[in-house]
PDB file of C-alpha atoms in Angstrom:
ATOM      1  CA  MET A   1      42.950   9.486 233.002  1.00  0.00           C
ATOM      2  CA  THR A   2      46.219  11.332 233.436  1.00  0.00           C
ATOM      3  CA  ASP A   3      46.557  14.837 232.000  1.00  0.00           C
ATOM      4  CA  GLN A   4      49.343  15.608 229.524  1.00  0.00           C
ATOM      5  CA  LEU A   5      51.326  17.893 231.842  1.00  0.00           C
ATOM      6  CA  SER A   6      51.388  15.236 234.585  1.00  0.00           C
ATOM      7  CA  THR A   7      52.540  12.608 232.029  1.00  0.00           C
ATOM      8  CA  THR A   8      55.309  14.948 230.895  1.00  0.00           C
ATOM      9  CA  PHE A   9      56.582  15.685 234.411  1.00  0.00           C
ATOM     10  CA  ALA A  10      56.382  11.951 235.329  1.00  0.00           C
ATOM     11  CA  ALA A  11      58.487  11.119 232.262  1.00  0.00           C
ATOM     12  CA  LEU A  12      61.042  13.748 233.301  1.00  0.00           C
ATOM     13  CA  ALA A  13      61.241  12.325 236.842  1.00  0.00           C
ATOM     14  CA  ASP A  14      64.124   9.976 235.986  1.00  0.00           C
ATOM     15  CA  PRO A  15      67.799  10.817 235.385  1.00  0.00           C
ATOM     16  CA  THR A  16      68.227   8.268 232.557  1.00  0.00           C
ATOM     17  CA  ARG A  17      65.191   9.559 230.684  1.00  0.00           C
ATOM     18  CA  ARG A  18      66.427  13.138 231.086  1.00  0.00           C
ATOM     19  CA  ALA A  19      69.883  12.085 229.795  1.00  0.00           C
ATOM     20  CA  ILE A  20      68.219  10.472 226.766  1.00  0.00           C
ATOM     21  CA  LEU A  21      66.361  13.767 226.042  1.00  0.00           C
ATOM     22  CA  GLU A  22      69.607  15.712 226.523  1.00  0.00           C
ATOM     23  CA  ARG A  23      71.264  13.447 223.942  1.00  0.00           C
ATOM     24  CA  LEU A  24      68.305  13.757 221.513  1.00  0.00           C
ATOM     25  CA  SER A  25      68.201  17.545 221.955  1.00  0.00           C
ATOM     26  CA  ARG A  26      71.555  17.546 220.072  1.00  0.00           C
ATOM     27  CA  GLY A  27      70.159  15.433 217.189  1.00  0.00           C
ATOM     28  CA  ASP A  28      68.379  12.205 216.300  1.00  0.00           C
ATOM     29  CA  ALA A  29      69.897   8.882 217.387  1.00  0.00           C
ATOM     30  CA  THR A  30      69.242   5.144 217.096  1.00  0.00           C
ATOM     31  CA  VAL A  31      68.374   3.093 220.203  1.00  0.00           C
ATOM     32  CA  GLY A  32      71.889   1.608 220.008  1.00  0.00           C
ATOM     33  CA  GLU A  33      73.514   5.044 219.988  1.00  0.00           C
ATOM     34  CA  LEU A  34      71.323   6.085 222.932  1.00  0.00           C
ATOM     35  CA  ALA A  35      72.273   2.984 224.924  1.00  0.00           C
ATOM     36  CA  GLU A  36      76.065   3.478 224.421  1.00  0.00           C
ATOM     37  CA  PRO A  37      76.830   6.018 227.173  1.00  0.00           C
ATOM     38  CA  PHE A  38      74.724   4.154 229.762  1.00  0.00           C
ATOM     39  CA  ALA A  39      75.737   1.105 231.745  1.00  0.00           C
ATOM     40  CA  MET A  40      72.375  -0.379 230.812  1.00  0.00           C
ATOM     41  CA  THR A  41      71.011  -3.198 228.691  1.00  0.00           C
ATOM     42  CA  MET A  42      69.105  -2.474 225.495  1.00  0.00           C
ATOM     43  CA  PRO A  43      65.809  -3.682 227.044  1.00  0.00           C
ATOM     44  CA  ALA A  44      66.305  -1.290 229.974  1.00  0.00           C
ATOM     45  CA  ILE A  45      66.885   1.631 227.598  1.00  0.00           C
ATOM     46  CA  SER A  46      63.914   0.527 225.441  1.00  0.00           C
ATOM     47  CA  LYS A  47      61.699   0.582 228.505  1.00  0.00           C
ATOM     48  CA  HIS A  48      62.722   4.204 229.239  1.00  0.00           C
ATOM     49  CA  LEU A  49      62.175   5.060 225.577  1.00  0.00           C
ATOM     50  CA  SER A  50      58.653   3.600 225.750  1.00  0.00           C
ATOM     51  CA  VAL A  51      57.836   5.901 228.690  1.00  0.00           C
ATOM     52  CA  LEU A  52      59.158   8.886 226.662  1.00  0.00           C
ATOM     53  CA  GLU A  53      57.201   7.758 223.561  1.00  0.00           C
ATOM     54  CA  ARG A  54      53.977   7.339 225.520  1.00  0.00           C
ATOM     55  CA  ALA A  55      54.486  10.827 226.939  1.00  0.00           C
ATOM     56  CA  GLY A  56      54.886  12.109 223.354  1.00  0.00           C
ATOM     57  CA  LEU A  57      58.408  13.321 224.082  1.00  0.00           C
ATOM     58  CA  VAL A  58      60.139  10.996 221.596  1.00  0.00           C
ATOM     59  CA  THR A  59      58.984   9.641 218.224  1.00  0.00           C
ATOM     60  CA  LYS A  60      60.602   6.848 216.212  1.00  0.00           C
ATOM     61  CA  SER A  61      61.002   7.103 212.466  1.00  0.00           C
ATOM     62  CA  ARG A  62      62.598   4.871 209.807  1.00  0.00           C
ATOM     63  CA  ASP A  63      65.367   6.172 207.611  1.00  0.00           C
ATOM     64  CA  GLY A  64      66.394   3.219 205.418  1.00  0.00           C
ATOM     65  CA  GLN A  65      67.929   0.633 207.766  1.00  0.00           C
ATOM     66  CA  ARG A  66      68.073   3.157 210.611  1.00  0.00           C
ATOM     67  CA  ARG A  67      65.333   3.542 213.153  1.00  0.00           C
ATOM     68  CA  ASN A  68      65.823   7.011 214.524  1.00  0.00           C
ATOM     69  CA  CYS A  69      64.551   8.446 217.779  1.00  0.00           C
ATOM     70  CA  ARG A  70      63.634  12.107 217.686  1.00  0.00           C
ATOM     71  CA  ILE A  71      62.755  14.581 220.477  1.00  0.00           C
ATOM     72  CA  THR A  72      59.293  16.185 220.237  1.00  0.00           C
ATOM     73  CA  ALA A  73      59.402  19.698 221.624  1.00  0.00           C
ATOM     74  CA  THR A  74      55.723  20.464 222.320  1.00  0.00           C
ATOM     75  CA  PRO A  75      55.264  18.652 225.673  1.00  0.00           C
ATOM     76  CA  LEU A  76      58.568  20.167 226.917  1.00  0.00           C
ATOM     77  CA  GLN A  77      57.396  23.617 225.815  1.00  0.00           C
ATOM     78  CA  ASN A  78      54.116  23.145 227.725  1.00  0.00           C
ATOM     79  CA  ALA A  79      56.040  22.083 230.863  1.00  0.00           C
ATOM     80  CA  THR A  80      58.366  25.101 230.497  1.00  0.00           C
ATOM     81  CA  SER A  81      55.377  27.408 230.031  1.00  0.00           C
ATOM     82  CA  TRP A  82      53.743  26.094 233.201  1.00  0.00           C
ATOM     83  CA  LEU A  83      56.925  26.670 235.233  1.00  0.00           C
ATOM     84  CA  ASN A  84      57.581  30.086 233.715  1.00  0.00           C
ATOM     85  CA  GLU A  85      54.006  31.195 234.388  1.00  0.00           C
ATOM     86  CA  TYR A  86      54.319  30.415 238.099  1.00  0.00           C
ATOM     87  CA  ARG A  87      57.877  31.619 238.329  1.00  0.00           C
ATOM     88  CA  ARG A  88      56.548  35.152 237.696  1.00  0.00           C
ATOM     89  CA  HIS A  89      54.390  34.827 240.798  1.00  0.00           C
ATOM     90  CA  TRP A  90      56.992  33.379 243.143  1.00  0.00           C
ATOM     91  CA  GLU A  91      59.660  35.819 241.952  1.00  0.00           C
ATOM     92  CA  ALA A  92      57.248  38.688 242.604  1.00  0.00           C
ATOM     93  CA  ASN A  93      56.809  37.193 246.110  1.00  0.00           C
ATOM     94  CA  LEU A  94      60.580  36.964 246.585  1.00  0.00           C
ATOM     95  CA  ASP A  95      60.904  40.594 245.456  1.00  0.00           C
ATOM     96  CA  SER A  96      58.315  41.663 248.052  1.00  0.00           C
ATOM     97  CA  LEU A  97      60.222  39.737 250.711  1.00  0.00           C
ATOM     98  CA  ASP A  98      63.494  41.377 249.596  1.00  0.00           C
ATOM     99  CA  THR A  99      61.931  44.825 249.811  1.00  0.00           C
ATOM    100  CA  TYR A 100      60.532  43.999 253.233  1.00  0.00           C
ATOM    101  CA  LEU A 101      63.879  42.710 254.533  1.00  0.00           C
ATOM    102  CA  THR A 102      65.713  45.789 253.151  1.00  0.00           C
ATOM    103  CA  ARG A 103      63.175  48.027 254.851  1.00  0.00           C
ATOM    104  CA  ILE A 104      63.427  46.433 258.279  1.00  0.00           C
ATOM    105  CA  GLN A 105      67.269  46.374 257.990  1.00  0.00           C
ATOM    106  CA  HIS A 106      67.173  50.131 257.387  1.00  0.00           C
ATOM    107  CA  GLN A 107      64.839  50.634 260.337  1.00  0.00           C
ATOM    108  CA  GLU A 108      67.211  48.702 262.600  1.00  0.00           C
ATOM    109  CA  LYS A 109      70.151  50.971 261.714  1.00  0.00           C
TER     110      LYS A 109
ATOM    111  CA  MET B   1      68.501   7.243 246.120  1.00  0.00           C
ATOM    112  CA  THR B   2      66.487   9.636 244.033  1.00  0.00           C
ATOM    113  CA  ASP B   3      68.133  12.834 242.774  1.00  0.00           C
ATOM    114  CA  GLN B   4      66.548  16.204 243.596  1.00  0.00           C
ATOM    115  CA  LEU B   5      65.489  16.997 240.022  1.00  0.00           C
ATOM    116  CA  SER B   6      63.668  13.680 239.726  1.00  0.00           C
ATOM    117  CA  THR B   7      61.920  14.273 243.047  1.00  0.00           C
ATOM    118  CA  THR B   8      60.852  17.735 241.867  1.00  0.00           C
ATOM    119  CA  PHE B   9      59.457  16.492 238.543  1.00  0.00           C
ATOM    120  CA  ALA B  10      57.665  13.592 240.290  1.00  0.00           C
ATOM    121  CA  ALA B  11      56.048  16.050 242.710  1.00  0.00           C
ATOM    122  CA  LEU B  12      54.879  18.173 239.734  1.00  0.00           C
ATOM    123  CA  ALA B  13      53.374  15.127 238.012  1.00  0.00           C
ATOM    124  CA  ASP B  14      49.963  15.612 239.631  1.00  0.00           C
ATOM    125  CA  PRO B  15      47.295  18.245 238.860  1.00  0.00           C
ATOM    126  CA  THR B  16      46.251  18.725 242.503  1.00  0.00           C
ATOM    127  CA  ARG B  17      49.830  19.266 243.603  1.00  0.00           C
ATOM    128  CA  ARG B  18      50.368  21.749 240.747  1.00  0.00           C
ATOM    129  CA  ALA B  19      47.163  23.564 241.756  1.00  0.00           C
ATOM    130  CA  ILE B  20      48.403  23.787 245.360  1.00  0.00           C
ATOM    131  CA  LEU B  21      51.678  25.331 244.113  1.00  0.00           C
ATOM    132  CA  GLU B  22      49.727  27.777 241.863  1.00  0.00           C
ATOM    133  CA  ARG B  23      47.721  28.828 244.907  1.00  0.00           C
ATOM    134  CA  LEU B  24      50.873  29.183 247.074  1.00  0.00           C
ATOM    135  CA  SER B  25      52.687  31.153 244.365  1.00  0.00           C
ATOM    136  CA  ARG B  26      50.125  33.923 245.114  1.00  0.00           C
ATOM    137  CA  GLY B  27      50.884  33.864 248.829  1.00  0.00           C
ATOM    138  CA  ASP B  28      51.056  31.669 251.956  1.00  0.00           C
ATOM    139  CA  ALA B  29      47.993  29.646 253.019  1.00  0.00           C
ATOM    140  CA  THR B  30      46.867  27.279 255.719  1.00  0.00           C
ATOM    141  CA  VAL B  31      46.049  23.626 254.943  1.00  0.00           C
ATOM    142  CA  GLY B  32      42.347  24.495 255.355  1.00  0.00           C
ATOM    143  CA  GLU B  33      42.600  27.375 252.886  1.00  0.00           C
ATOM    144  CA  LEU B  34      44.399  25.119 250.424  1.00  0.00           C
ATOM    145  CA  ALA B  35      41.755  22.379 250.783  1.00  0.00           C
ATOM    146  CA  GLU B  36      38.813  24.786 250.124  1.00  0.00           C
ATOM    147  CA  PRO B  37      38.784  24.903 246.314  1.00  0.00           C
ATOM    148  CA  PHE B  38      39.268  21.127 245.987  1.00  0.00           C
ATOM    149  CA  ALA B  39      36.580  18.490 246.317  1.00  0.00           C
ATOM    150  CA  MET B  40      38.965  16.586 248.579  1.00  0.00           C
ATOM    151  CA  THR B  41      39.191  15.650 252.221  1.00  0.00           C
ATOM    152  CA  MET B  42      41.779  17.247 254.485  1.00  0.00           C
ATOM    153  CA  PRO B  43      43.774  13.968 254.769  1.00  0.00           C
ATOM    154  CA  ALA B  44      43.919  13.738 250.932  1.00  0.00           C
ATOM    155  CA  ILE B  45      45.249  17.326 250.732  1.00  0.00           C
ATOM    156  CA  SER B  46      47.688  16.633 253.540  1.00  0.00           C
ATOM    157  CA  LYS B  47      49.033  13.641 251.668  1.00  0.00           C
ATOM    158  CA  HIS B  48      49.717  15.807 248.581  1.00  0.00           C
ATOM    159  CA  LEU B  49      51.283  18.456 250.846  1.00  0.00           C
ATOM    160  CA  SER B  50      53.616  15.820 252.365  1.00  0.00           C
ATOM    161  CA  VAL B  51      54.833  14.940 248.827  1.00  0.00           C
ATOM    162  CA  LEU B  52      55.498  18.617 248.160  1.00  0.00           C
ATOM    163  CA  GLU B  53      57.245  19.002 251.539  1.00  0.00           C
ATOM    164  CA  ARG B  54      59.484  15.970 251.017  1.00  0.00           C
ATOM    165  CA  ALA B  55      60.371  17.421 247.569  1.00  0.00           C
ATOM    166  CA  GLY B  56      61.335  20.699 249.311  1.00  0.00           C
ATOM    167  CA  LEU B  57      58.698  22.615 247.335  1.00  0.00           C
ATOM    168  CA  VAL B  58      56.633  23.611 250.361  1.00  0.00           C
ATOM    169  CA  THR B  59      57.557  24.418 253.935  1.00  0.00           C
ATOM    170  CA  LYS B  60      55.292  24.807 256.940  1.00  0.00           C
ATOM    171  CA  SER B  61      55.750  27.570 259.465  1.00  0.00           C
ATOM    172  CA  ARG B  62      53.843  28.599 262.579  1.00  0.00           C
ATOM    173  CA  ASP B  63      52.512  32.137 262.848  1.00  0.00           C
ATOM    174  CA  GLY B  64      50.628  32.250 266.224  1.00  0.00           C
ATOM    175  CA  GLN B  65      47.677  29.905 265.782  1.00  0.00           C
ATOM    176  CA  ARG B  66      48.147  29.690 262.020  1.00  0.00           C
ATOM    177  CA  ARG B  67      50.250  26.975 260.428  1.00  0.00           C
ATOM    178  CA  ASN B  68      51.173  28.467 257.080  1.00  0.00           C
ATOM    179  CA  CYS B  69      52.312  26.628 254.000  1.00  0.00           C
ATOM    180  CA  ARG B  70      54.840  28.508 251.842  1.00  0.00           C
ATOM    181  CA  ILE B  71      56.232  27.716 248.403  1.00  0.00           C
ATOM    182  CA  THR B  72      60.001  27.198 248.175  1.00  0.00           C
ATOM    183  CA  ALA B  73      61.287  28.463 244.836  1.00  0.00           C
ATOM    184  CA  THR B  74      64.715  26.795 244.540  1.00  0.00           C
ATOM    185  CA  PRO B  75      63.607  23.311 243.328  1.00  0.00           C
ATOM    186  CA  LEU B  76      61.261  24.959 240.787  1.00  0.00           C
ATOM    187  CA  GLN B  77      64.067  27.225 239.616  1.00  0.00           C
ATOM    188  CA  ASN B  78      66.337  24.144 239.103  1.00  0.00           C
ATOM    189  CA  ALA B  79      63.586  22.380 237.141  1.00  0.00           C
ATOM    190  CA  THR B  80      63.057  25.521 234.986  1.00  0.00           C
ATOM    191  CA  SER B  81      66.809  25.845 234.453  1.00  0.00           C
ATOM    192  CA  TRP B  82      67.010  22.239 233.229  1.00  0.00           C
ATOM    193  CA  LEU B  83      64.143  22.740 230.767  1.00  0.00           C
ATOM    194  CA  ASN B  84      65.469  26.098 229.546  1.00  0.00           C
ATOM    195  CA  GLU B  85      68.932  24.622 228.977  1.00  0.00           C
ATOM    196  CA  TYR B  86      67.627  21.906 226.673  1.00  0.00           C
ATOM    197  CA  ARG B  87      65.105  24.148 225.027  1.00  0.00           C
ATOM    198  CA  ARG B  88      68.011  26.068 223.482  1.00  0.00           C
ATOM    199  CA  HIS B  89      69.138  22.857 221.795  1.00  0.00           C
ATOM    200  CA  TRP B  90      65.781  21.708 220.580  1.00  0.00           C
ATOM    201  CA  GLU B  91      64.813  25.177 219.337  1.00  0.00           C
ATOM    202  CA  ALA B  92      68.110  25.296 217.399  1.00  0.00           C
ATOM    203  CA  ASN B  93      67.151  21.929 215.852  1.00  0.00           C
ATOM    204  CA  LEU B  94      63.688  23.257 214.931  1.00  0.00           C
ATOM    205  CA  ASP B  95      65.345  26.284 213.334  1.00  0.00           C
ATOM    206  CA  SER B  96      67.555  24.003 211.195  1.00  0.00           C
ATOM    207  CA  LEU B  97      64.444  22.033 210.167  1.00  0.00           C
ATOM    208  CA  ASP B  98      62.675  25.284 209.245  1.00  0.00           C
ATOM    209  CA  THR B  99      65.609  26.429 207.131  1.00  0.00           C
ATOM    210  CA  TYR B 100      65.715  22.967 205.420  1.00  0.00           C
ATOM    211  CA  LEU B 101      61.955  23.039 204.686  1.00  0.00           C
ATOM    212  CA  THR B 102      62.111  26.590 203.307  1.00  0.00           C
ATOM    213  CA  ARG B 103      65.042  25.545 201.070  1.00  0.00           C
ATOM    214  CA  ILE B 104      63.321  22.499 199.596  1.00  0.00           C
ATOM    215  CA  GLN B 105      60.119  24.513 199.080  1.00  0.00           C
ATOM    216  CA  HIS B 106      62.123  27.066 197.050  1.00  0.00           C
ATOM    217  CA  GLN B 107      63.756  24.260 195.051  1.00  0.00           C
ATOM    218  CA  GLU B 108      60.301  22.791 194.167  1.00  0.00           C
ATOM    219  CA  LYS B 109      59.086  26.112 192.722  1.00  0.00           C
TER     220      LYS B 109
END
């Protein structure tokens, strides 16, 4: 069984899928509208959309004749939270390294 | 050819690899020290470390007898930047939805 965070990161590990999310972050779109900017067939786009749907990053809804794709923020928020949490640690480490380097540079003078 | 951001996200799409990065965000460690908390063989840990090294997330350095693993922040910073950039969009969308829902709730009263 794959955990949610791994599924989210795996779904983000593709430039076309990230471009689809970038487009959807600006508003809902049909599969046709999503396919337009890509030199890809509809089945190829649909396959990427399925990965995003299975990862819970995109949901489809019907609005009359339109079948809209919509971005779902929660998995992206969880991924961002994970990265931000560990960024605090590694930035703290970089700060210590900076302090250390500044100190030895002063000693050398 | 896979782009750097895809390689980073693919490397993050595994709970053991994320746990290794969490450990390294608190300071350098040897492969043995990294293997300790996991119910995994050294070759299994080394395999995960190779994925992290190829993704540029971990570098190995020699300190006398010790071969240290160190986290490299840049790819993680780029991944965080990507997520933060699109978060602005989707949070703006959520705000619009909130405003809309508040408005229709007022109209129903």
